[in-house]
Coordinates of C-alpha atoms and ligand atoms in Angstrom, one line a residue:
M14 CA 49.1 -141.0 -83.2
K15 CA 47.8 -144.5 -82.5
R16 CA 44.8 -143.9 -84.8
R17 CA 47.1 -142.9 -87.6
R18 CA 49.4 -145.9 -87.0
W19 CA 46.4 -148.1 -87.1
A20 CA 45.1 -146.5 -90.4
L21 CA 48.6 -147.0 -91.9
C22 CA 48.7 -150.7 -90.9
A23 CA 45.2 -151.2 -92.3
L24 CA 46.2 -149.6 -95.5
L25 CA 49.3 -151.7 -95.8
A26 CA 47.2 -154.8 -95.1
L27 CA 44.7 -153.7 -97.8
L28 CA 47.5 -153.2 -100.3
L29 CA 48.9 -156.6 -99.5
G30 CA 45.3 -158.0 -99.8
C31 CA 45.4 -159.7 -96.4
L32 CA 43.2 -157.6 -94.1
P33 CA 41.7 -160.2 -91.8
G34 CA 38.0 -160.9 -92.4
R35 CA 37.9 -158.6 -95.4
E36 CA 36.1 -161.0 -97.8
T37 CA 33.3 -161.5 -95.3
A38 CA 33.1 -157.9 -94.2
S39 CA 32.3 -156.3 -97.6
P40 CA 30.2 -157.4 -100.6
A41 CA 32.4 -159.0 -103.2
A42 CA 31.1 -156.6 -105.9
N43 CA 32.6 -153.6 -104.2
P44 CA 36.1 -152.6 -105.4
V45 CA 38.7 -151.9 -102.8
E46 CA 38.8 -148.1 -102.3
L47 CA 41.9 -146.7 -100.9
P48 CA 41.2 -144.1 -98.2
A49 CA 41.8 -140.4 -99.1
E50 CA 45.0 -140.5 -96.9
S51 CA 46.8 -142.7 -99.4
R52 CA 48.8 -139.6 -100.5
F53 CA 52.0 -140.1 -98.6
V54 CA 54.9 -137.8 -98.1
A55 CA 58.1 -137.8 -96.0
L56 CA 59.5 -134.9 -94.0
T57 CA 63.2 -135.2 -93.3
F58 CA 65.2 -133.1 -90.9
D59 CA 69.0 -132.8 -90.9
D60 CA 71.7 -131.5 -88.6
G61 CA 70.1 -132.0 -85.3
P62 CA 69.5 -132.8 -82.6
R63 CA 69.3 -129.4 -81.0
R64 CA 67.7 -129.3 -77.6
D65 CA 65.1 -126.4 -78.0
T66 CA 64.2 -126.6 -81.6
T67 CA 64.1 -130.4 -82.0
A68 CA 62.0 -130.8 -78.8
R69 CA 59.5 -128.3 -80.0
L70 CA 59.3 -130.0 -83.4
L71 CA 58.7 -133.4 -81.7
D72 CA 55.9 -131.9 -79.6
G73 CA 54.2 -130.4 -82.8
L74 CA 54.5 -133.6 -84.8
R75 CA 53.1 -135.7 -81.9
E76 CA 50.1 -133.3 -81.6
R77 CA 49.4 -133.8 -85.4
G78 CA 50.1 -137.6 -85.5
A79 CA 52.8 -137.0 -88.2
S80 CA 55.9 -139.1 -88.5
A81 CA 59.2 -137.8 -89.9
T82 CA 62.9 -138.9 -90.4
F83 CA 65.8 -137.3 -88.5
F84 CA 69.3 -137.5 -89.8
L85 CA 71.5 -136.8 -86.9
V86 CA 75.0 -135.4 -86.5
G87 CA 76.9 -137.7 -84.2
Q88 CA 78.8 -135.1 -82.2
Q89 CA 75.5 -133.4 -81.2
I90 CA 74.0 -136.5 -79.6
A91 CA 75.6 -136.4 -76.2
G92 CA 73.2 -134.8 -73.7
N93 CA 70.3 -135.2 -76.1
E94 CA 69.8 -139.0 -75.8
D95 CA 66.3 -138.4 -74.4
L96 CA 65.3 -136.7 -77.7
L97 CA 66.6 -139.7 -79.7
R98 CA 64.5 -142.0 -77.5
R99 CA 61.4 -139.8 -78.1
M100 CA 62.0 -140.0 -81.9
R101 CA 62.0 -143.8 -81.8
D102 CA 59.2 -144.1 -79.3
E103 CA 57.0 -141.6 -81.2
G104 CA 57.3 -143.4 -84.5
H105 CA 60.0 -141.4 -86.3
Q106 CA 62.9 -142.9 -88.3
V107 CA 66.4 -142.0 -87.1
G108 CA 69.3 -141.9 -89.5
N109 CA 73.0 -141.0 -89.8
H110 CA 74.2 -137.5 -91.0
S111 CA 77.9 -138.3 -90.2
W112 CA 79.9 -137.5 -87.1
S113 CA 81.0 -133.9 -87.7
H114 CA 78.9 -132.9 -90.8
A115 CA 82.0 -133.6 -92.9
D116 CA 81.9 -133.4 -96.7
L117 CA 82.4 -137.1 -97.1
K118 CA 83.4 -137.1 -100.7
S119 CA 86.7 -135.6 -99.8
E120 CA 87.4 -138.1 -97.0
S121 CA 89.8 -141.0 -97.3
D122 CA 88.3 -144.5 -96.8
G123 CA 89.5 -144.4 -93.2
G124 CA 88.0 -141.0 -92.6
F125 CA 84.7 -142.0 -94.3
Q126 CA 84.4 -145.1 -92.2
Q127 CA 85.1 -143.2 -89.1
E128 CA 82.5 -140.4 -89.9
I129 CA 79.8 -143.0 -90.5
G130 CA 80.9 -145.6 -88.0
R131 CA 81.1 -143.4 -84.9
T132 CA 77.6 -142.1 -85.4
D133 CA 76.3 -145.5 -86.3
A134 CA 77.8 -147.0 -83.1
L135 CA 76.4 -144.2 -80.9
L136 CA 72.9 -144.7 -82.5
R137 CA 73.1 -148.4 -81.7
E138 CA 74.3 -147.8 -78.2
T139 CA 71.4 -145.3 -77.6
L140 CA 68.6 -146.8 -79.5
G141 CA 69.6 -150.5 -80.0
E142 CA 70.5 -152.5 -83.1
G143 CA 69.0 -151.5 -86.4
D144 CA 69.7 -150.1 -89.8
Y145 CA 70.4 -146.4 -89.5
W146 CA 70.1 -145.1 -93.0
L147 CA 72.5 -142.4 -94.3
R148 CA 72.0 -138.9 -95.5
P149 CA 75.5 -137.7 -96.3
P150 CA 76.0 -134.0 -95.6
Y151 CA 75.3 -131.9 -98.8
G152 CA 74.0 -135.2 -100.4
F153 CA 77.5 -136.1 -101.7
L154 CA 79.2 -139.5 -101.8
T155 CA 81.7 -140.9 -104.3
A156 CA 80.7 -144.0 -106.3
H157 CA 83.3 -145.9 -104.4
Q158 CA 81.8 -144.8 -101.0
R159 CA 78.4 -145.8 -102.2
Q160 CA 79.7 -149.3 -102.7
L161 CA 81.1 -149.4 -99.1
L162 CA 77.6 -148.6 -97.7
T163 CA 75.7 -151.3 -95.9
V164 CA 72.5 -149.2 -95.6
P165 CA 70.3 -147.2 -98.1
A166 CA 71.2 -143.5 -98.7
V167 CA 68.6 -140.8 -98.8
K168 CA 68.5 -137.5 -100.8
W169 CA 65.4 -135.4 -101.4
S170 CA 63.0 -134.2 -104.1
V171 CA 61.8 -131.0 -102.4
D172 CA 64.4 -128.5 -101.1
P173 CA 63.0 -125.2 -99.8
E174 CA 66.6 -124.1 -98.8
D175 CA 65.3 -123.3 -95.3
W176 CA 68.9 -123.0 -94.1
K177 CA 69.2 -120.0 -96.4
L178 CA 65.7 -118.5 -96.2
R179 CA 65.3 -118.7 -92.4
N180 CA 61.8 -117.4 -92.9
T181 CA 58.7 -119.4 -92.0
E182 CA 56.4 -117.9 -94.7
K183 CA 58.9 -118.5 -97.5
D184 CA 59.7 -122.0 -96.3
V185 CA 56.0 -122.9 -96.3
A186 CA 55.4 -121.4 -99.8
A187 CA 58.5 -123.1 -101.2
V188 CA 57.4 -126.5 -100.1
L189 CA 53.7 -126.2 -100.9
Q190 CA 54.2 -124.9 -104.4
G191 CA 55.8 -128.1 -105.7
V192 CA 55.1 -131.0 -103.4
Q193 CA 53.6 -134.2 -104.7
P194 CA 52.7 -137.5 -103.2
G195 CA 55.9 -139.6 -102.8
D196 CA 58.2 -136.7 -102.2
I197 CA 61.0 -136.5 -99.7
I198 CA 61.2 -133.0 -98.2
L199 CA 64.6 -131.7 -96.9
M200 CA 64.5 -129.3 -93.9
H201 CA 66.7 -128.6 -90.8
D202 CA 65.3 -129.0 -87.3
T203 CA 68.1 -126.8 -85.9
I204 CA 66.5 -123.6 -87.3
P205 CA 63.6 -122.0 -85.3
A206 CA 61.8 -120.7 -88.4
T207 CA 61.9 -124.2 -89.9
V208 CA 60.1 -125.7 -86.9
D209 CA 57.2 -123.3 -87.4
A210 CA 57.2 -123.9 -91.1
A211 CA 57.3 -127.7 -90.9
L212 CA 54.2 -127.7 -88.6
R213 CA 52.3 -125.4 -90.9
I214 CA 53.2 -127.6 -93.8
V215 CA 51.9 -130.6 -91.9
D216 CA 48.6 -128.8 -91.2
A217 CA 48.2 -127.7 -94.8
L218 CA 49.0 -131.0 -96.4
Q219 CA 47.0 -133.1 -93.9
A220 CA 44.0 -130.9 -94.8
E221 CA 44.6 -132.0 -98.4
G222 CA 44.6 -135.7 -97.4
Y223 CA 48.3 -136.3 -97.1
T224 CA 49.8 -138.6 -94.5
F225 CA 53.3 -138.0 -93.1
V226 CA 55.4 -141.1 -92.9
T227 CA 59.0 -142.0 -92.5
V228 CA 61.3 -142.5 -95.5
E229 CA 61.4 -146.2 -94.8
E230 CA 57.6 -146.3 -94.7
L231 CA 57.2 -144.2 -97.8
L232 CA 59.3 -146.6 -99.9
A233 CA 57.7 -149.7 -98.4
L234 CA 54.2 -148.3 -99.1
S235 CA 55.2 -147.8 -102.7
G236 CA 56.6 -151.3 -103.0
V237 CA 60.2 -150.1 -103.2
E238 CA 62.7 -152.5 -101.6
A239 CA 65.4 -150.2 -100.3
Q240 CA 68.9 -151.4 -101.2
P241 CA 72.2 -150.6 -99.5
G242 CA 74.3 -148.0 -101.4
V243 CA 71.4 -146.7 -103.5
F244 CA 70.3 -143.1 -103.2
Y245 CA 66.5 -142.5 -102.8
C246 CA 65.3 -139.0 -103.8
S247 CA 61.6 -139.8 -103.8
V248 CA 59.5 -142.9 -104.5
A249 CA 59.9 -142.2 -108.2
A250 CA 63.6 -141.1 -108.4
V251 CA 66.5 -143.3 -107.5
E252 CA 70.3 -142.9 -108.2
G253 CA 72.9 -145.6 -108.4
Ligands
NI327 NI1 73.4 -131.2 -93.1

């Protein structure tokens, strides 16, 4: 974990051209070579936390030094605060997936603000102040609701439909067949088969030189400045 963090920081510094002592440490004629692990990808997990499956996923991600992003349903947080603190302490990004997994596009302004606001308040209370990015359930927001947002919104570019397949082999195949650097992968940490699939996906892609980062890190590493109310599907695809 620490080693991967350090590598990520070093790479960021390289990209920004400010690695300390760099000009004296290497001959000027040598071009800067990015390490093989400059293929970044973001795993995202919706609908948790769920005590057994989320804890097992966190264990597996920690063993592999992989970071992920968790979009949480507010009403499932009570009693799972320790899992949220683990997410934060182990380098993951935590985001908002509404209070009750409501289809937000059919909510009134008041209902929308409550669905987002209650979860945001509980995240702040549990983890401290911060920007808790939004993934709306089903990926839907109206144009008007997007304008009300004070944080970036996140969709996805790879969807194995793990909630429908509920089959580890098929989940793994569905992700590996189309994944590319810069992708945001959508999965659900509430499903036991998904936990196994996600860890196998990490193993397979790490062997190909991929590094698993949070959505926020993925965008920052690509020079994308995330804006409130904009939907990010991958580093290359933006809506709104
Ligand atoms: Ni969901």
